[in-house]
PDB file of C-alpha atoms and ligand atoms in Angstrom:
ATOM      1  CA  UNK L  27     -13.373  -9.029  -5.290  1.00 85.00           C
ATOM      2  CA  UNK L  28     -11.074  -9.995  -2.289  1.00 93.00           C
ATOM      3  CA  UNK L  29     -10.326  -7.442   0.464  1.00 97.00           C
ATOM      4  CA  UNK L  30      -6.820  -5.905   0.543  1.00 98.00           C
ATOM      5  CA  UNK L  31      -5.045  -5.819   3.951  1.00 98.00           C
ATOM      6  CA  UNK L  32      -1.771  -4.318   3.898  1.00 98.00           C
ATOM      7  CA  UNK L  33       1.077  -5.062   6.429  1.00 98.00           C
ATOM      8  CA  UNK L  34       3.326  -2.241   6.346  1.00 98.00           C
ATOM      9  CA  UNK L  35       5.788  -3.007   8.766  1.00 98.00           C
ATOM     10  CA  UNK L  36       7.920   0.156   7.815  1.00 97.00           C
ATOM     11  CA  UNK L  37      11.452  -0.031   9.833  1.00 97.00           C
ATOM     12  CA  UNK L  38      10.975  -3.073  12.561  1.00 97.00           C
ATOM     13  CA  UNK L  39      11.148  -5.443  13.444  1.00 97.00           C
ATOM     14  CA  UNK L  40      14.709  -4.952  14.369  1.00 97.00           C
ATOM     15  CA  UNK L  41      15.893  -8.873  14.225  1.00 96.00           C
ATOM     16  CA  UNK L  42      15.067 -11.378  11.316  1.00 93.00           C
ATOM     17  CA  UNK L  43      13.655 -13.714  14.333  1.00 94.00           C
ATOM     18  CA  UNK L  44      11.219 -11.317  15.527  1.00 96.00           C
ATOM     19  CA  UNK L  45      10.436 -10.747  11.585  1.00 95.00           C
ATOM     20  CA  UNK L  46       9.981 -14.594  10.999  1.00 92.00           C
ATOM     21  CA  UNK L  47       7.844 -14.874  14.025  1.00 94.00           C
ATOM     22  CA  UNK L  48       5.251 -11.841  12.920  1.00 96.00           C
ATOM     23  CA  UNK L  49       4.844 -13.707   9.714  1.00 94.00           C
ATOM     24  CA  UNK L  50       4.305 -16.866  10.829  1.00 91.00           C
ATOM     25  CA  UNK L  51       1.673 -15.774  13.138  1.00 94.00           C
ATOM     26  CA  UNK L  52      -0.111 -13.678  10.344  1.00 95.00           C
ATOM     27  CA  UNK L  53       0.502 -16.406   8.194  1.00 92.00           C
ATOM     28  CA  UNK L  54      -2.002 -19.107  10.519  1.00 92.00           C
ATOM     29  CA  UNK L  55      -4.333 -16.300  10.813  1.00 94.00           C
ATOM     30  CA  UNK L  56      -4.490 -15.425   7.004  1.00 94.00           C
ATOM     31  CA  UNK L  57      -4.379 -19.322   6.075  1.00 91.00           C
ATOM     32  CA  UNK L  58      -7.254 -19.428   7.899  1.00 92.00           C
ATOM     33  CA  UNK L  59      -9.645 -16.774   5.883  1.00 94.00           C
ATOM     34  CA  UNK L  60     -11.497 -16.631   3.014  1.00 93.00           C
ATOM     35  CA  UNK L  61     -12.149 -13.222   1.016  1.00 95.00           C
ATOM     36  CA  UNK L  62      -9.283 -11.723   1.957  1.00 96.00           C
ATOM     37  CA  UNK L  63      -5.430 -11.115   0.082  1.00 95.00           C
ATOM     38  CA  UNK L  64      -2.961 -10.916   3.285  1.00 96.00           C
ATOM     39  CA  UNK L  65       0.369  -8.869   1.890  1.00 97.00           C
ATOM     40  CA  UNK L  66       3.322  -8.658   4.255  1.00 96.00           C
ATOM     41  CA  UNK L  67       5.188  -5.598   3.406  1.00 97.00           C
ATOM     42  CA  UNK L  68       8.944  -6.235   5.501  1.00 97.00           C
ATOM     43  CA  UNK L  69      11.816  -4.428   5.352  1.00 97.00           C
ATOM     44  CA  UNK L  70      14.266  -5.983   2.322  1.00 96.00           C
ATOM     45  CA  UNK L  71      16.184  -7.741   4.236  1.00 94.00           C
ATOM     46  CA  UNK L  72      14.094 -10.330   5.678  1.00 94.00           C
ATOM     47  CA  UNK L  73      12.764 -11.203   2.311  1.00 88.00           C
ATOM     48  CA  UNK L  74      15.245 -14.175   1.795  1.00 80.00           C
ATOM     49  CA  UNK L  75      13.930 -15.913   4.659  1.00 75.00           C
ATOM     50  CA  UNK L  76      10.177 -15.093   4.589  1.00 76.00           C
ATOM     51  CA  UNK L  77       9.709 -16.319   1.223  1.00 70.00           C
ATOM     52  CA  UNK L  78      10.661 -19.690   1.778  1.00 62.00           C
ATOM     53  CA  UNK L  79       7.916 -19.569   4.690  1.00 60.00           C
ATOM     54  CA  UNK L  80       5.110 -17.642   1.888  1.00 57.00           C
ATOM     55  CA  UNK L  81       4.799 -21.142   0.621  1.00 60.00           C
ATOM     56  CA  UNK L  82       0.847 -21.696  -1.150  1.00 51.00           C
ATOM     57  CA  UNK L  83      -0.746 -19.608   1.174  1.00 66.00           C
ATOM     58  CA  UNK L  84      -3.117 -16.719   0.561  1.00 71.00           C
ATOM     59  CA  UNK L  85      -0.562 -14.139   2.191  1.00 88.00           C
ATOM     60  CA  UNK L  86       1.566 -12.273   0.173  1.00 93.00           C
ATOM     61  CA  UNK L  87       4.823 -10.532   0.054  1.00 94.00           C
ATOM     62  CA  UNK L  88       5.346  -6.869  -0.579  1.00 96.00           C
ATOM     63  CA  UNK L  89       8.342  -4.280  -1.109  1.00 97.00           C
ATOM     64  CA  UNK L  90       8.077  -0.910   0.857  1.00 98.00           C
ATOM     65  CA  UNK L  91       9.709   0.576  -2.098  1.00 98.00           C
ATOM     66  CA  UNK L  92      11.616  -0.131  -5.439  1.00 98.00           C
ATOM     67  CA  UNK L  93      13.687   1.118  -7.862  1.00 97.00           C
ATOM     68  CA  UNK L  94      13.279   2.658 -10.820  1.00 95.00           C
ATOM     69  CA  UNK L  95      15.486   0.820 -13.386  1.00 91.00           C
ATOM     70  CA  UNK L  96      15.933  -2.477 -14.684  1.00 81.00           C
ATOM     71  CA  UNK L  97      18.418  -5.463 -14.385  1.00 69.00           C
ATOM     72  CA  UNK L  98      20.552  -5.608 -16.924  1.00 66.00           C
ATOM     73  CA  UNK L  99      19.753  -2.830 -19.178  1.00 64.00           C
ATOM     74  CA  UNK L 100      21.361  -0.373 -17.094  1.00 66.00           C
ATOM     75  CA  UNK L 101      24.377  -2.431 -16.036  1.00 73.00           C
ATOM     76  CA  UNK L 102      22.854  -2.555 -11.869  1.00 81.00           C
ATOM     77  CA  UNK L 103      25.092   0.664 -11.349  1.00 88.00           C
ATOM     78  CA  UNK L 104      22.705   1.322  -8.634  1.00 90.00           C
ATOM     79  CA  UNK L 105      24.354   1.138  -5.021  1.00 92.00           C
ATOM     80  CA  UNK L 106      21.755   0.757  -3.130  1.00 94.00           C
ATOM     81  CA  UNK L 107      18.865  -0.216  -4.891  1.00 95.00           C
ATOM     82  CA  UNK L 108      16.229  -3.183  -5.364  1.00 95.00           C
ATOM     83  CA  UNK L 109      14.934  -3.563  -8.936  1.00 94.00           C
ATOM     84  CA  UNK L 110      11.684  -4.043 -10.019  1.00 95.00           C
ATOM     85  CA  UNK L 111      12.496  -7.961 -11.698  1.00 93.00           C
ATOM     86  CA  UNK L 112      14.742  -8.863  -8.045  1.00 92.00           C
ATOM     87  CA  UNK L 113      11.801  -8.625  -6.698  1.00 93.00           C
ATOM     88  CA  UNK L 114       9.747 -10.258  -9.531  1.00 93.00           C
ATOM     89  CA  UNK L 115      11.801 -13.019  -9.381  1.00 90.00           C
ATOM     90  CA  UNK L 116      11.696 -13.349  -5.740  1.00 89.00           C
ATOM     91  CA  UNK L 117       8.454 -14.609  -5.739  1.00 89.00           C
ATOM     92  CA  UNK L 118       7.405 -10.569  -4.434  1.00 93.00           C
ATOM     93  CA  UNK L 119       3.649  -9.775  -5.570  1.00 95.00           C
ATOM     94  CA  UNK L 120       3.586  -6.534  -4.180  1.00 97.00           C
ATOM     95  CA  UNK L 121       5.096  -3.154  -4.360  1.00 98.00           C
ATOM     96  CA  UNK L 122       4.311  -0.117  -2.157  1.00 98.00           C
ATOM     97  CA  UNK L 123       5.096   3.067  -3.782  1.00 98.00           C
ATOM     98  CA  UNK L 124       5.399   6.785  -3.248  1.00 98.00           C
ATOM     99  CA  UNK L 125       4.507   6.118   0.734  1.00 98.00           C
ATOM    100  CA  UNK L 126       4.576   9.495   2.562  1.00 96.00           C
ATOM    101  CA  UNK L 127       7.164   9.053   4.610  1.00 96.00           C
ATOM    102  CA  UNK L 128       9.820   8.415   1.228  1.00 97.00           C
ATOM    103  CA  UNK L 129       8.191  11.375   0.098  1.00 96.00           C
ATOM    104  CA  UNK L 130       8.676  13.659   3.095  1.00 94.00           C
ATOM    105  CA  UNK L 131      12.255  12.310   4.708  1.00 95.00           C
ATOM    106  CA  UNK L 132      13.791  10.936   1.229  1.00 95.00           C
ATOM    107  CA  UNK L 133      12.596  13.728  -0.886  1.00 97.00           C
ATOM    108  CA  UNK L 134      11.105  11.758  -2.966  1.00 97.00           C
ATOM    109  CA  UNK L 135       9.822  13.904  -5.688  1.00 98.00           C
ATOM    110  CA  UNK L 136       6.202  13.249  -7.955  1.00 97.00           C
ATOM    111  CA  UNK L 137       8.676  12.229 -10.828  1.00 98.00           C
ATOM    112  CA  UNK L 138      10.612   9.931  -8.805  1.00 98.00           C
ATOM    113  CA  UNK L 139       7.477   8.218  -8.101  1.00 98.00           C
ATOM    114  CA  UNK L 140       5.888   8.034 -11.368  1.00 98.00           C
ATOM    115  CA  UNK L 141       9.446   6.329 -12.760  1.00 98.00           C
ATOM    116  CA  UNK L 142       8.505   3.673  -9.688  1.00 98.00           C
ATOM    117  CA  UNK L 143       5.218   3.139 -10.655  1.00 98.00           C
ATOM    118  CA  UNK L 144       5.819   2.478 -14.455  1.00 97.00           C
ATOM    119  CA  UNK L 145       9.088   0.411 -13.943  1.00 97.00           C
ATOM    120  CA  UNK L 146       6.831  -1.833 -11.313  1.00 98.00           C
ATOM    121  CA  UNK L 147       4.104  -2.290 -13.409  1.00 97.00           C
ATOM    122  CA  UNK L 148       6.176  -2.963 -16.018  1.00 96.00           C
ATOM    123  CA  UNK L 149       7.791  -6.072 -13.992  1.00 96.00           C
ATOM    124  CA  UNK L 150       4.475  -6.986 -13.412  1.00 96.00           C
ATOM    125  CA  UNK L 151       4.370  -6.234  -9.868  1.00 97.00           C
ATOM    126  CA  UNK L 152       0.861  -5.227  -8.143  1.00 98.00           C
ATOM    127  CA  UNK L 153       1.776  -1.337  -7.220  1.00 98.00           C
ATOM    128  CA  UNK L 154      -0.373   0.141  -4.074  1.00 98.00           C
ATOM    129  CA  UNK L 155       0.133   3.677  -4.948  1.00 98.00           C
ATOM    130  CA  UNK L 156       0.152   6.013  -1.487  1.00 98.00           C
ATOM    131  CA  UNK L 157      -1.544   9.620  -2.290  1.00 97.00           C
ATOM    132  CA  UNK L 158      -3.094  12.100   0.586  1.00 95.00           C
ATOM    133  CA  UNK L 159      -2.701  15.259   1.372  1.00 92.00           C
ATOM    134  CA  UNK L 160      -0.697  16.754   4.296  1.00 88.00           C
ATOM    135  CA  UNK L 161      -3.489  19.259   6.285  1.00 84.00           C
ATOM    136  CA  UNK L 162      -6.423  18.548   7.447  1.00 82.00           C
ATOM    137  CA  UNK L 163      -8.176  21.485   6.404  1.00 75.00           C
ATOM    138  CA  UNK L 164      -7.339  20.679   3.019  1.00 63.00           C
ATOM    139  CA  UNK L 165      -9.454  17.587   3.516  1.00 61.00           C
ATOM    140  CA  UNK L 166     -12.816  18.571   1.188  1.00 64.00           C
ATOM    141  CA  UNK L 167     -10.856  18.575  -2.163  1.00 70.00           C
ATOM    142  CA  UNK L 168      -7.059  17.815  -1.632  1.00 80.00           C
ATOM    143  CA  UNK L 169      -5.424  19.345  -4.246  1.00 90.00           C
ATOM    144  CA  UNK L 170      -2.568  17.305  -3.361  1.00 92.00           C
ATOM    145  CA  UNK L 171      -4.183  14.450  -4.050  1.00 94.00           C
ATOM    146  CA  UNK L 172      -4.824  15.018  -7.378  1.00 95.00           C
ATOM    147  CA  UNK L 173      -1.681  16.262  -8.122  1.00 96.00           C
ATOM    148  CA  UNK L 174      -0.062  13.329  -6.922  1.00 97.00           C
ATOM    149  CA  UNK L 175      -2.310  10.795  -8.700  1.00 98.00           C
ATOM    150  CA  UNK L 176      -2.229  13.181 -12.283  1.00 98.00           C
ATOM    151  CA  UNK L 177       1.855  13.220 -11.667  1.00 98.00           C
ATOM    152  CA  UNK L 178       2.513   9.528 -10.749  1.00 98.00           C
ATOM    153  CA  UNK L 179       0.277   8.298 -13.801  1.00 98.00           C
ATOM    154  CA  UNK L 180       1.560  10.184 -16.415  1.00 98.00           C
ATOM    155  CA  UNK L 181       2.719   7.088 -19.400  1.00 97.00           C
ATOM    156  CA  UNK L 182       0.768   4.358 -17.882  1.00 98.00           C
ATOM    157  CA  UNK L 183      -1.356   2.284 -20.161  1.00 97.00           C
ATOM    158  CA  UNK L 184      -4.473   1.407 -18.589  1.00 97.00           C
ATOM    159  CA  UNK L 185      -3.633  -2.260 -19.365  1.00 97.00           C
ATOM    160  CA  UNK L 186      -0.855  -1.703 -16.502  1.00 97.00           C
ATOM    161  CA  UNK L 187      -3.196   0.219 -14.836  1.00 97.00           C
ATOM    162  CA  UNK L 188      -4.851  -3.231 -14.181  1.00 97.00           C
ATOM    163  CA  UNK L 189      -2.663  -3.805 -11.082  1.00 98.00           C
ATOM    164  CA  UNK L 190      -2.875  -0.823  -9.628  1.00 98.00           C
ATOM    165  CA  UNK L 191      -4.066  -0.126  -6.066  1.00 98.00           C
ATOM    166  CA  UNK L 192      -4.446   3.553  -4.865  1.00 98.00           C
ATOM    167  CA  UNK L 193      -3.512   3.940  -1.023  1.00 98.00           C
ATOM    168  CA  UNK L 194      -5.528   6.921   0.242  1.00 97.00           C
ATOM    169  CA  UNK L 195      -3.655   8.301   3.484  1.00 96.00           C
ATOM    170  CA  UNK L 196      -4.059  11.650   4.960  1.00 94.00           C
ATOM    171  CA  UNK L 197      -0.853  12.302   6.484  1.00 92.00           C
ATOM    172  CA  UNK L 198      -2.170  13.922   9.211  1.00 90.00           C
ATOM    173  CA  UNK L 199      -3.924  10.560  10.223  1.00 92.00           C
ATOM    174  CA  UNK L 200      -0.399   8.478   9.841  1.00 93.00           C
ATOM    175  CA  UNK L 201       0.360   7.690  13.351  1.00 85.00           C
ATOM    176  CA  UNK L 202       3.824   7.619  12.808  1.00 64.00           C
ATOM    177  CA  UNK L 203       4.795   5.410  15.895  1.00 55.00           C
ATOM    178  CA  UNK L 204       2.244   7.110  18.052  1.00 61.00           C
ATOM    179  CA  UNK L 205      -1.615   7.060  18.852  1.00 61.00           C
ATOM    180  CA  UNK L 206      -2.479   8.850  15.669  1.00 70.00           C
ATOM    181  CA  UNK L 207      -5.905  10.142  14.993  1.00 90.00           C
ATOM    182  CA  UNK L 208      -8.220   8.153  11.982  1.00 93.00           C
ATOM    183  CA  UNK L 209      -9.925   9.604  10.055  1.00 92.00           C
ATOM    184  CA  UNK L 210     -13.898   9.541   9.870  1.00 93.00           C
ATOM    185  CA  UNK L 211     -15.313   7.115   6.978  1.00 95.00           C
ATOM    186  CA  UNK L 212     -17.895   9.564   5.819  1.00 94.00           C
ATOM    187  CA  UNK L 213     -14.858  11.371   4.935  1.00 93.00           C
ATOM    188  CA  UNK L 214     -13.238   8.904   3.510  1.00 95.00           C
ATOM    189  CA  UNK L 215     -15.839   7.845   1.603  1.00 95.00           C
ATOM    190  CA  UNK L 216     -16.263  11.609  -0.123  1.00 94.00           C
ATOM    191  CA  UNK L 217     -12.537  10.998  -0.891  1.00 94.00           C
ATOM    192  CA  UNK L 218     -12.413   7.845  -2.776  1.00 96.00           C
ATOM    193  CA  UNK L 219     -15.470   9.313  -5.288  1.00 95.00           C
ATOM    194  CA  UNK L 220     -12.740  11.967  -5.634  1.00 95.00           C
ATOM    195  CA  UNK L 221      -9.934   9.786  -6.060  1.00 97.00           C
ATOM    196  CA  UNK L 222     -12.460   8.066  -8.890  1.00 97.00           C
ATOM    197  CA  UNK L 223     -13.519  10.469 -10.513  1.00 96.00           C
ATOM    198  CA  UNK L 224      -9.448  11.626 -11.569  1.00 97.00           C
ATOM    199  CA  UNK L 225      -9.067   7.753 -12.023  1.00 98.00           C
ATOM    200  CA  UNK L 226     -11.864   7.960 -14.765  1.00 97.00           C
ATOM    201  CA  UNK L 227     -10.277  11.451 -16.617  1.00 97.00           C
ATOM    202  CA  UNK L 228      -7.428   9.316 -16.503  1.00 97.00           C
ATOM    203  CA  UNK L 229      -8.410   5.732 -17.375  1.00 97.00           C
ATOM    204  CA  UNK L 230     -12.176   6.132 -18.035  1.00 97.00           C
ATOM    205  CA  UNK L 231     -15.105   4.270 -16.599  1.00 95.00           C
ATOM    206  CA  UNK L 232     -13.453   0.721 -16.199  1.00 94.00           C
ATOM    207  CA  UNK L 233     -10.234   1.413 -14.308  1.00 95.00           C
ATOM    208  CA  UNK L 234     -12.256   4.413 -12.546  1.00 95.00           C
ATOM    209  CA  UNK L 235     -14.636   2.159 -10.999  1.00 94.00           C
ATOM    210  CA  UNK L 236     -12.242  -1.159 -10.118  1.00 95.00           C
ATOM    211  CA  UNK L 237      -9.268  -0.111  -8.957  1.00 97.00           C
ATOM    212  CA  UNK L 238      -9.004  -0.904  -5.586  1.00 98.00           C
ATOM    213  CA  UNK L 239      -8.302   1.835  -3.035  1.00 98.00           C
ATOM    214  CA  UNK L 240      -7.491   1.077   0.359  1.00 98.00           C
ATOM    215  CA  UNK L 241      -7.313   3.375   3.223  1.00 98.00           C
ATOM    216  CA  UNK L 242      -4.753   3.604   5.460  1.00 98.00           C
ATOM    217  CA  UNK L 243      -4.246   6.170   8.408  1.00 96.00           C
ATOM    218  CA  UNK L 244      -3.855   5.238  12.400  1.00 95.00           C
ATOM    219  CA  UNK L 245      -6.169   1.552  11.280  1.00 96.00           C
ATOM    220  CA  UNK L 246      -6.522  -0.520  13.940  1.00 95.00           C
ATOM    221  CA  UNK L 247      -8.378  -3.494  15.393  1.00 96.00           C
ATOM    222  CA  UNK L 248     -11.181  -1.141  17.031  1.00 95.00           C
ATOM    223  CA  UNK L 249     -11.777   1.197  14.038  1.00 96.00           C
ATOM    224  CA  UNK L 250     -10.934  -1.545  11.283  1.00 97.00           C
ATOM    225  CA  UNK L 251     -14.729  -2.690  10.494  1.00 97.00           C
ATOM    226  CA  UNK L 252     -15.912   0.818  10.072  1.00 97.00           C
ATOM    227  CA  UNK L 253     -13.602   1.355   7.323  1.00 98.00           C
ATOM    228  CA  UNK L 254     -14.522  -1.854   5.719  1.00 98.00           C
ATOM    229  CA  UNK L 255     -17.886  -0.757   5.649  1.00 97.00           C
ATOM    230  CA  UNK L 256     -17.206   2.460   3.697  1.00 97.00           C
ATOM    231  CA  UNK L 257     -18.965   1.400   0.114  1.00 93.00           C
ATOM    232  CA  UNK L 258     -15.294   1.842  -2.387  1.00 95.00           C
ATOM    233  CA  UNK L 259     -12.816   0.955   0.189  1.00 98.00           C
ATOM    234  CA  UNK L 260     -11.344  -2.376  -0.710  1.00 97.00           C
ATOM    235  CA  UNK L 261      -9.009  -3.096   2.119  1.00 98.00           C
ATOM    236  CA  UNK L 262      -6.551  -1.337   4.559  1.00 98.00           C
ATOM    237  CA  UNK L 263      -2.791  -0.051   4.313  1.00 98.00           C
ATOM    238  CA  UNK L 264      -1.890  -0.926   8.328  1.00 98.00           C
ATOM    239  CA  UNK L 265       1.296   0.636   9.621  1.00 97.00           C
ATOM    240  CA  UNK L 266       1.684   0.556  13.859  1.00 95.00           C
ATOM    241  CA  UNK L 267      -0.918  -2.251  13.981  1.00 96.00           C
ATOM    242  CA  UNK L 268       0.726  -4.193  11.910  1.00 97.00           C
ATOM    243  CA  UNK L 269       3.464  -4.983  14.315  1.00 97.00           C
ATOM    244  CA  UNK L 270       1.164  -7.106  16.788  1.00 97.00           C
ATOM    245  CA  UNK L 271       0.175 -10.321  15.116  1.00 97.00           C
ATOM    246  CA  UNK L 272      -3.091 -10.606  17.796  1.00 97.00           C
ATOM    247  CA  UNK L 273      -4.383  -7.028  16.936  1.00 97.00           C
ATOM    248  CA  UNK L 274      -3.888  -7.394  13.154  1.00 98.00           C
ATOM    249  CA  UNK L 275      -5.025 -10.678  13.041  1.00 98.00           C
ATOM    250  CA  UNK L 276      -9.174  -9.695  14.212  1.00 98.00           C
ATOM    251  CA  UNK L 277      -8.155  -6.935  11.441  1.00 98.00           C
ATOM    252  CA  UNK L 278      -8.015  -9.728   9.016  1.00 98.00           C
ATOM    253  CA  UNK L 279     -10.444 -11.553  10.286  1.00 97.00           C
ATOM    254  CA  UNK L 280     -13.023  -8.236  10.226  1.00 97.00           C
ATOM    255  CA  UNK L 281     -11.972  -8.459   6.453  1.00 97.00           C
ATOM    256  CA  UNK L 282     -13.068 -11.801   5.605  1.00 95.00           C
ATOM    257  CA  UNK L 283     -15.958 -13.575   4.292  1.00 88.00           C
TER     258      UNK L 283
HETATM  259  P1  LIG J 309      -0.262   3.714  10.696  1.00 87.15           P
HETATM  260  O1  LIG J 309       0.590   3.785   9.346  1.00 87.15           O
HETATM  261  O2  LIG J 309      -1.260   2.598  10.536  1.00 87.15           O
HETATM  262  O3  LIG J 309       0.747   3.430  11.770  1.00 87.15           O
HETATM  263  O4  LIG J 309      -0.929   5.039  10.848  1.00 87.15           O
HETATM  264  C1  LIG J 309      -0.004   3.624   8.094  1.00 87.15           C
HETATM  265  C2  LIG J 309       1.005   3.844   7.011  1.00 87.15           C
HETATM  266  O5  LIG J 309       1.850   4.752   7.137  1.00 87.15           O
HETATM  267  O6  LIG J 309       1.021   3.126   6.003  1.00 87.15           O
END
């Protein structure tokens, strides 16, 4: 199975240039790889002219977010929102949902999230579900992980289920535009057999054992590999790195074949 890198470029660049620029340097990088799915999440907006640019390649474009409903069923009485099928029809592969940040300064809600997930799914977009808890001391267990997992689920058919990507990020490791602090892969590691072993009361042994999960959390070009190397992490969810082609470009390159 490839690796998963994630670009999660959050709110920047602030100019389309600087946007078109970031991807085409990931882009020669990623071009360049084997064993490795590249997906650019940018902010909406530069869409248009990226995915011209996406072209063949083995990089891929991703949403931040979506909405819930659908084009035309509901009449697009939405102000404000991207549908799942806009972005289908885009050429868009990829859909992060229920990111931490949403959750915390948008209030979005567990329900809110699982009407995401099944509308995206639905399109048949690739969803990289986000799920971690908030405290560190919660870290042997999180509660809040399975919560969020059980909640966001709830109605989807484990033949959607085939698309799905868990995100594990502890929010406490999110660096959130400064140095943030990783966390360790042992831990990690005792977290995805968690995240599994809801994945299998929820799906069974199949979907329990290959869904991807990716971990994301203050990744960068140093600490990249040792993530990599945690046996059930599939790839990386990179926020702050992200925004230097040079530093996530040896990330990519760490992920390859
Ligand atoms: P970070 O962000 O890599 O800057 O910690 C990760 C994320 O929020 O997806």
């Amino acid at each position: 199975m490839k690796r998963i890198i994630v670009a999660n470029l959050k709110m920047n660049p602030e100019t389309r240039g600087e946007a078109e620029r970031l991807f085409r340097e990931i882009k020669r990088t990623a071009g360049k790889l084997r064993g490795v799915e590249t997906v650019f999440c940018p902010p909406f907006i530069y869409f248009s002219s990226l995915i011209v640019k996406a072209g063949l390649t083995n990089l891929k474009l991703g949403a931040q977010d979506v909405f819930w409903e659908h084009l035309p069923a509901k009449g697009g009485a939405f102000t404000g929102e991207i549908s799942p099928l806009m972005l289908k029809k885009l050429g868009v592969k990829y859909v992060i949902i229920g990111h931490s940040e949403r959750r915390e300064h948008l209030k979005e809600t567990d329900e809110m999230v699982n009407k995401k997930v099944k509308a995206a799914l639905k399109a048949g977009l690739k969803v990289i579900l986000c799920v971690g808890e908030k405290e560190k001391k919660e870290d042997v267990l999180p509660v809040t992980v399975k919560k969020e997992l059980e909640s966001a689920l709830v109605g989807v058919s484990k033949k959607m289920a085939e698309n799905l990507i868990i995100a594990y990020e502890p929010i406490w490791a999110i660096s959130a535009g400064q140095a943030g602090q990783a966390d360790k892969p042992e831990d990690v590691f005792e977290k995805t057999i968690y995240i599994r072993r809801i994945l299998f009361d929820i799906f069974g042994q199949k979907l329990a054992y290959g869904a991807p999960i990716l971990y994301g959390g203050s990744v960068n070009e140093k600490n990249a590999k040792d993530f990599l190397a945690v046996r059930n992490v599939s790839g990386l969810l990179v926020g702050g790195a992200s925004l230097n082609a040079k530093k996530f470009g040896e990330i990519l390159k760490q992920a390859a074949i």
